[in-house]
Every structure is written in C-alpha cells, then in structure tokens.
Short mmCIF file of C-alpha atoms and ligand atoms in Angstrom, two decimals:
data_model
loop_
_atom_site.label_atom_id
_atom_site.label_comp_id
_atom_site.label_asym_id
_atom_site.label_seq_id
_atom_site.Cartn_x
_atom_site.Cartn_y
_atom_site.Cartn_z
CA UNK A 1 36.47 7.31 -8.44
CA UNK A 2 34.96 9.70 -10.94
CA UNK A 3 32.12 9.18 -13.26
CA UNK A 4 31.43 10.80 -16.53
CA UNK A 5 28.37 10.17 -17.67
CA UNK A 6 29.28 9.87 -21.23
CA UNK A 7 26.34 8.34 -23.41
CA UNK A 8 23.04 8.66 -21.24
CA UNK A 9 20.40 7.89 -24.23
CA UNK A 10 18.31 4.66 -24.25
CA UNK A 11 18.64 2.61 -27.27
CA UNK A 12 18.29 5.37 -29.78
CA UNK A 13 20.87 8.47 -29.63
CA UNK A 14 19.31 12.18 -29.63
CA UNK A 15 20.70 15.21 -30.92
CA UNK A 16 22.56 15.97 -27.18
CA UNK A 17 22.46 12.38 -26.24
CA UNK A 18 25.10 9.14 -27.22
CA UNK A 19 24.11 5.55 -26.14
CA UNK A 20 25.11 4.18 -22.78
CA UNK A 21 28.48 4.68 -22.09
CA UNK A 22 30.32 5.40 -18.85
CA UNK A 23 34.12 6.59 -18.38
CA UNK A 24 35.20 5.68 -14.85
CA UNK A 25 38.48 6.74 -13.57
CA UNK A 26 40.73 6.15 -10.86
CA UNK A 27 44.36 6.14 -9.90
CA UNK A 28 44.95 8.07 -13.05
CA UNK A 29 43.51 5.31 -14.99
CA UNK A 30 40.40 5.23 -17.39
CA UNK A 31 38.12 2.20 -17.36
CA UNK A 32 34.76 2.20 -19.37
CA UNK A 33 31.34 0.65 -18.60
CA UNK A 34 29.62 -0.14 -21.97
CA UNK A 35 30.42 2.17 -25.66
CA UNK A 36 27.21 2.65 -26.86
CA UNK A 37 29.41 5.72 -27.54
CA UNK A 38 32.38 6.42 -30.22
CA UNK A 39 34.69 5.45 -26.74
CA UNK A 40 38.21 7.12 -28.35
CA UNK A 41 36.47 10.36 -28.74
CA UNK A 42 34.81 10.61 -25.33
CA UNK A 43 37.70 9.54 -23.75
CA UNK A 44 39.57 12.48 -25.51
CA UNK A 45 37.10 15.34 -25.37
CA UNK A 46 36.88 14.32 -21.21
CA UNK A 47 40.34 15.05 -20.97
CA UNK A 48 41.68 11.22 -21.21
CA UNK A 49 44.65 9.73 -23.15
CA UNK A 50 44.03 6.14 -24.61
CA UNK A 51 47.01 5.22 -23.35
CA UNK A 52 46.22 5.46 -19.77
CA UNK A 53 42.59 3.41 -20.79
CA UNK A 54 42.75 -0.37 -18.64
CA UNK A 55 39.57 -1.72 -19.55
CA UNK A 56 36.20 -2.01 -21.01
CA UNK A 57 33.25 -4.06 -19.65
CA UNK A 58 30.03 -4.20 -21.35
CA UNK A 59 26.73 -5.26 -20.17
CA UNK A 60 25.62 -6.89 -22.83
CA UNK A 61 25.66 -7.10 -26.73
CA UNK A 62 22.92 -5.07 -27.66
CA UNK A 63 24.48 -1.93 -30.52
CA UNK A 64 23.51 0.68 -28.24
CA UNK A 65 26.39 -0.39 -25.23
CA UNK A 66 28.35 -1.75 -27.62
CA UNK A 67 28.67 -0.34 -31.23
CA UNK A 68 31.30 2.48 -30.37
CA UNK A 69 34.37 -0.02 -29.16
CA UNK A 70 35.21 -1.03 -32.15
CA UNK A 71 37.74 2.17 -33.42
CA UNK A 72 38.81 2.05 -30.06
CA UNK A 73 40.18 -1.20 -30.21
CA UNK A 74 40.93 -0.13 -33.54
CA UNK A 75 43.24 2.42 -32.59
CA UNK A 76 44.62 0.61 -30.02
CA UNK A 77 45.91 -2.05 -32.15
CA UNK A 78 47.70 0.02 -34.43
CA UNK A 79 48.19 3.87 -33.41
CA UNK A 80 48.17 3.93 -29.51
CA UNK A 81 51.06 0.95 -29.75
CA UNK A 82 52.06 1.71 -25.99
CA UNK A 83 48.12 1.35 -25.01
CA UNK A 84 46.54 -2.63 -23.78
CA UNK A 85 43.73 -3.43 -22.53
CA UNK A 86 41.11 -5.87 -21.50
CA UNK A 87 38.05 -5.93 -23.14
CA UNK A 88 35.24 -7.49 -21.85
CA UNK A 89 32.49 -8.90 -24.40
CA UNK A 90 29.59 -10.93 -22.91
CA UNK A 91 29.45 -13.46 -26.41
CA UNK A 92 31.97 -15.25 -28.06
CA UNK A 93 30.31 -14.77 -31.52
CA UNK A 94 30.37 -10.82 -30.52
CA UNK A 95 34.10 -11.07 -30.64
CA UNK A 96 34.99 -12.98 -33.59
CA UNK A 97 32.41 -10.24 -35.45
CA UNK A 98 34.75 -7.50 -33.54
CA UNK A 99 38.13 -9.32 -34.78
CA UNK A 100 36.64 -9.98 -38.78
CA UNK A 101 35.88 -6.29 -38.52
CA UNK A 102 38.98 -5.42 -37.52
CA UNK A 103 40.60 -7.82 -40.03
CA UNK A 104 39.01 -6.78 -43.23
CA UNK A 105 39.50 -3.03 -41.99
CA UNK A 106 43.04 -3.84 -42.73
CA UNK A 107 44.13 -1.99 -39.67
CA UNK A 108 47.24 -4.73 -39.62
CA UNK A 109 47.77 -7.93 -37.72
CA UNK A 110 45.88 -8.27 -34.22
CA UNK A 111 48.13 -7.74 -31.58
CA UNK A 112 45.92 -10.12 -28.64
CA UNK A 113 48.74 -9.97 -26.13
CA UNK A 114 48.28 -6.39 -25.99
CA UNK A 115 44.80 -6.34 -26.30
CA UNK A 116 43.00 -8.97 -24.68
CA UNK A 117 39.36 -9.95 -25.53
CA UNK A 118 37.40 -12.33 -22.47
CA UNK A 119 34.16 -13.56 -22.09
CA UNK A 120 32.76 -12.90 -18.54
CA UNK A 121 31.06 -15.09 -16.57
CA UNK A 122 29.11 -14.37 -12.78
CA UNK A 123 31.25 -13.19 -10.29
CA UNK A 124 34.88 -11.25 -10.04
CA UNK A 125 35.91 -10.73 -13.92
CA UNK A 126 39.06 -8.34 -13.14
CA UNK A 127 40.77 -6.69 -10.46
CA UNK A 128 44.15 -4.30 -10.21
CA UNK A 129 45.50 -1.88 -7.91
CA UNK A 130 42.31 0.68 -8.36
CA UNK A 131 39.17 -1.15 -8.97
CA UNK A 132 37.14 -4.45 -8.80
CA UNK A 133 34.48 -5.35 -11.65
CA UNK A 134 32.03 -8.37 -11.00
CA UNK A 135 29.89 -9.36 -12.94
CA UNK A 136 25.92 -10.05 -11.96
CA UNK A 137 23.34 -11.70 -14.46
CA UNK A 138 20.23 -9.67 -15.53
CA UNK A 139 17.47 -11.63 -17.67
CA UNK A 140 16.96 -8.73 -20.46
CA UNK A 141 18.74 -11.37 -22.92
CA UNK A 142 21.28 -13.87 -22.52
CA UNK A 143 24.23 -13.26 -21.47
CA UNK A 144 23.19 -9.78 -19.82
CA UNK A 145 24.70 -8.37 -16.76
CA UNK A 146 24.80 -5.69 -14.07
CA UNK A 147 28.09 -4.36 -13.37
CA UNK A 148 29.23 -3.15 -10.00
CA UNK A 149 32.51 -1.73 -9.12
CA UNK A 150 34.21 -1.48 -6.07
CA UNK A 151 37.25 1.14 -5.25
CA UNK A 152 38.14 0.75 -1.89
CA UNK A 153 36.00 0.83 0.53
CA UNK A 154 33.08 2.52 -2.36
CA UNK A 155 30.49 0.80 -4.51
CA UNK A 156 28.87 1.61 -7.83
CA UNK A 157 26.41 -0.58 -9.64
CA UNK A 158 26.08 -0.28 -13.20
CA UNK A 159 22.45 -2.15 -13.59
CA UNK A 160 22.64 -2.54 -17.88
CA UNK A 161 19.52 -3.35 -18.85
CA UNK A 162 16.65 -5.51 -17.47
CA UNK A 163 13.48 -7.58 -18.23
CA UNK A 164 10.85 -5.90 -20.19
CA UNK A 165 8.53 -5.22 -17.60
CA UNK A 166 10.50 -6.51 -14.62
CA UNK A 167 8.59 -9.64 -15.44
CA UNK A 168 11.88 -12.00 -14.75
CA UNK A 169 12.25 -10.13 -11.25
CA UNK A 170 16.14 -9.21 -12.37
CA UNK A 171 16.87 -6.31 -10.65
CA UNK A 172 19.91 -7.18 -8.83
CA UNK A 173 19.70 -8.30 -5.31
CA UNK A 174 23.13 -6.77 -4.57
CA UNK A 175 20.54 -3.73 -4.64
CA UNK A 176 19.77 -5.02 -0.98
CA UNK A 177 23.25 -4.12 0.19
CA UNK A 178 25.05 -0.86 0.48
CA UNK A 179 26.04 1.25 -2.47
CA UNK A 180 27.62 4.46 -3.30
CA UNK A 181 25.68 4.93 -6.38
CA UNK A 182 23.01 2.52 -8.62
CA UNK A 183 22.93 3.88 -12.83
CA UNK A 184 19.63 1.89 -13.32
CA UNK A 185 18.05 2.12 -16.69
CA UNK A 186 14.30 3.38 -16.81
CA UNK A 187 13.34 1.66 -20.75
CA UNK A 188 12.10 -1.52 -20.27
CA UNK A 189 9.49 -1.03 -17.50
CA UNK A 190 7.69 2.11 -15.20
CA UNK A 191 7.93 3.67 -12.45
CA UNK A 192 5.66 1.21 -10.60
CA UNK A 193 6.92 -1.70 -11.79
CA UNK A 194 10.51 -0.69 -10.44
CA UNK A 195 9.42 0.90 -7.28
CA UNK A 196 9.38 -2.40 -4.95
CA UNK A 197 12.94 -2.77 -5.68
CA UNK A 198 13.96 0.47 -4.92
CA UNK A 199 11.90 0.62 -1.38
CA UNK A 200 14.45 -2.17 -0.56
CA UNK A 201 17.33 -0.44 -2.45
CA UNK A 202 20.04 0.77 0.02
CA UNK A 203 21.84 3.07 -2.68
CA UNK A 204 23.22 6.51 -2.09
CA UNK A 205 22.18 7.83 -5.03
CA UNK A 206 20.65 7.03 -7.73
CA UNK A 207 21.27 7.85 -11.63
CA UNK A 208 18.31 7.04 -14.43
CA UNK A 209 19.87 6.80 -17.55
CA UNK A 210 18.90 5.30 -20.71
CA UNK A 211 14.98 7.19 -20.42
CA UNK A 212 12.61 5.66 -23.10
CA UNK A 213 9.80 7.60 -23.49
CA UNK A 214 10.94 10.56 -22.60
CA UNK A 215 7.91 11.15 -20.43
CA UNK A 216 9.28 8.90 -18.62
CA UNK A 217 11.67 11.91 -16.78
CA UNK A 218 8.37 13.44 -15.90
CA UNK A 219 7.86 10.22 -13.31
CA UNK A 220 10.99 10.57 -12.31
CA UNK A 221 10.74 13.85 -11.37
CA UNK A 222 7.81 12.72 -9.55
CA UNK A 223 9.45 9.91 -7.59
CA UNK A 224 11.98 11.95 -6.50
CA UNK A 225 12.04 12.10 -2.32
CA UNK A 226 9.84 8.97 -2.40
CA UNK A 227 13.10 6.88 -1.05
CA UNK A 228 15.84 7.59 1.41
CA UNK A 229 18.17 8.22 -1.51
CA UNK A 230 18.74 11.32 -4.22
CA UNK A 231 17.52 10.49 -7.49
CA UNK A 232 18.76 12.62 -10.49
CA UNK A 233 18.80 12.31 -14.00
CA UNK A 234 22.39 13.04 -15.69
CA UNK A 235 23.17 14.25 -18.69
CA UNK A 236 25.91 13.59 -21.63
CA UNK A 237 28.94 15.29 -20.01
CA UNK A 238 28.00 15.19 -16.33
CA UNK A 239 31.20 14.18 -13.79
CA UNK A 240 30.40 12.75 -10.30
CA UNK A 241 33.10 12.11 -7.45
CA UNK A 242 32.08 9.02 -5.67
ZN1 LIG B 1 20.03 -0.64 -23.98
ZN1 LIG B 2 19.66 -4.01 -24.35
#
C-alpha cells in the first residue's frame, strides 16, 4: 500500500500545508482517509485518475478532514460519469448538508447508486479485493473515529483526532497490537500526556501529523529514539511504501 501524505496541517492550513488528508493506494486503486484537502486536485497532481478513486472515509466532521470532498463528489456526479464510490460520513446531518450543497450547486440530479453516501458505525465499514477499513471510536466529539486499514497481511492506523488533553483516555487500544504504521495527531494534547500510550504502542513507525503549535515539532524531535519505533514528521507530498 502506498501513502501520500497529502494534507499534514492541524486545523488551520499554512502556506506549504493542506488539512488532513491521506491518499492510500493499492491494487491500482485510490482510497482516501479524510479531505481536509481539495481531494480531486491531490488526487490529480499525485498522479491519480478519479476514476480509479473507491472510497473515502473520514474521521470525523470537523472542516479541516472534511471540507475538500465536496467537488469531489461533485465531479463525480456529473463529469467523471464512469467513476463511484463510497463515501463515508460519520453524521447523517453532515450528508444531507453535502447533498443540499450539491443540489443548489445545480451540478444535476444525484446519481446515489453510483455514489453511495453511509454512516459508519464501530467495527468493519468496507472491504474489497485490496483493503479493509474499520472503524474505532475516539472521544474528541461524537461520532469521532480512528481508522485502521489492513492490506494483507499489513496494518495502518489512521488515529483522527483525540480528547483535548487525553483526558477521555481515547487513544486506541488497537495501539496495543501490531502495526505497520500509526498517523497520530499531536494538537489536542503534549508530548507527556501521549507518551504512556506510546510506551505500550507496538507500531512500526510512527507519523505526527496535524502539529498545533508548531513548537510542538521541536518535542518531537526530542522524543525521537525514546520508543522502539521511528518517529518522523511528514510533509505535504511525502509517499511511503508500507
Ligand atoms: Zn482536526
Ligand atoms: Zn477535529
């Protein structure tokens, strides 16, 4: 599976940095975590074509992971007319808003067989012939989820975002159990306060994204070779093989 690291801001963009977005492909098929990102564009300028895209699954509601699906689905519905998808939107209300947008755009009638809108729930929300996505709950709001995805025998946990603070003791416990790679946010709480998970954390690697303040990297930098894993911070445009 290959990452791009496509949006790798926190909840405000910078001048070299989009909101959280991820563009995961395998078997010659794109699948996004979160669009805190315009999602068409990135999945152009990384070499994609929209109408090999399968899904989107966001984390949770919040504009930054979610305000750039909208022209995608756009698009979708009425230039990319060979495209579908399945678009995964943690609130009902969050989808109706997406479909009156969409409506009063005037971008023509909705076509929902090709391009399915779900609410997900805890556990499995979609599997095909490349990837798993399952769904775990988070307490940063309602509705909020990690997201980890399985290829095979390989395992990458998208964490979205968490308590402030840790204070609701959210980080995953899937963090206990082998995995390629963990994308854990770094916003909502400090180095200390995440550090007892990640002594347990039996991750690969792991990604900070989503950096808020950016002093913040400065910690990083200093827990780096603290645990038995890599820690790095990406950048907008940086690919990983898993
Ligand atoms: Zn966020
Ligand atoms: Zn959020």
């Amino acid at each position: 599976m290959k990452i791009t690291f496509v949006g790798t801001s926190h909840g405000v963009p910078a001048k070299d940095r989009y909101c959280s977005c991820y563009m995961i492909e395998s078997g010659g098929k794109i699948y996004m975590v979160d669009a805190g990102a315009p999602a068409a564009e990135m999945i152009l300028r990384y070499g994609g074509d929209v109408n090999d895209f399968r899904a989107l699954f966001t984390t949770h509601v919040h504009s930054d992971h979610t305000a750039g699906m909208v022209h995608l689905i756009s698009l979708m519905n009425w230039y990319y007319k060979q495209s579908s998808g399945d678009f995964f939107i943690t609130e009902q209300n969050h989808i109706d808003a997406t479909l009156r947008w969409l409506e009063t755009s005037g971008s023509g009638a909705f076509d929902k067989e090709r391009l399915r809108m779900h609410v997900p729930t805890e556990g499995v929300v979609y599997e095909d012939e490349n990837i798993k996505a399952e769904y775990i709950p988070t307490k940063h709001m309602p509705n909020a989820y990690s997201i980890l995805l399985t290829e095979g025998e390989k395992r990458v946990l998208f964490g979205g975002d968490f308590s402030p603070w840790l204070a609701k003791d959210d980080v995953p416990k899937v963090t206990e159990e082998e995995i390629d790679l963990f994308v854990c946010e770094m916003a909502h709480f400090t180095a200390e306060q995440i550090s007892p998970y990640l002594e347990k954390c039996r991750a690969k690697r792991l990604a900070f994204t989503h950096v808020y303040p950016l002093d913040k990297y400065n910690d990083i930098e200093a827990m780096k070779g603290k645990y038995c894993f890599d820690i790095f911070t990406p950048n907008d445009g940086d690919v990983m093989e898993i």
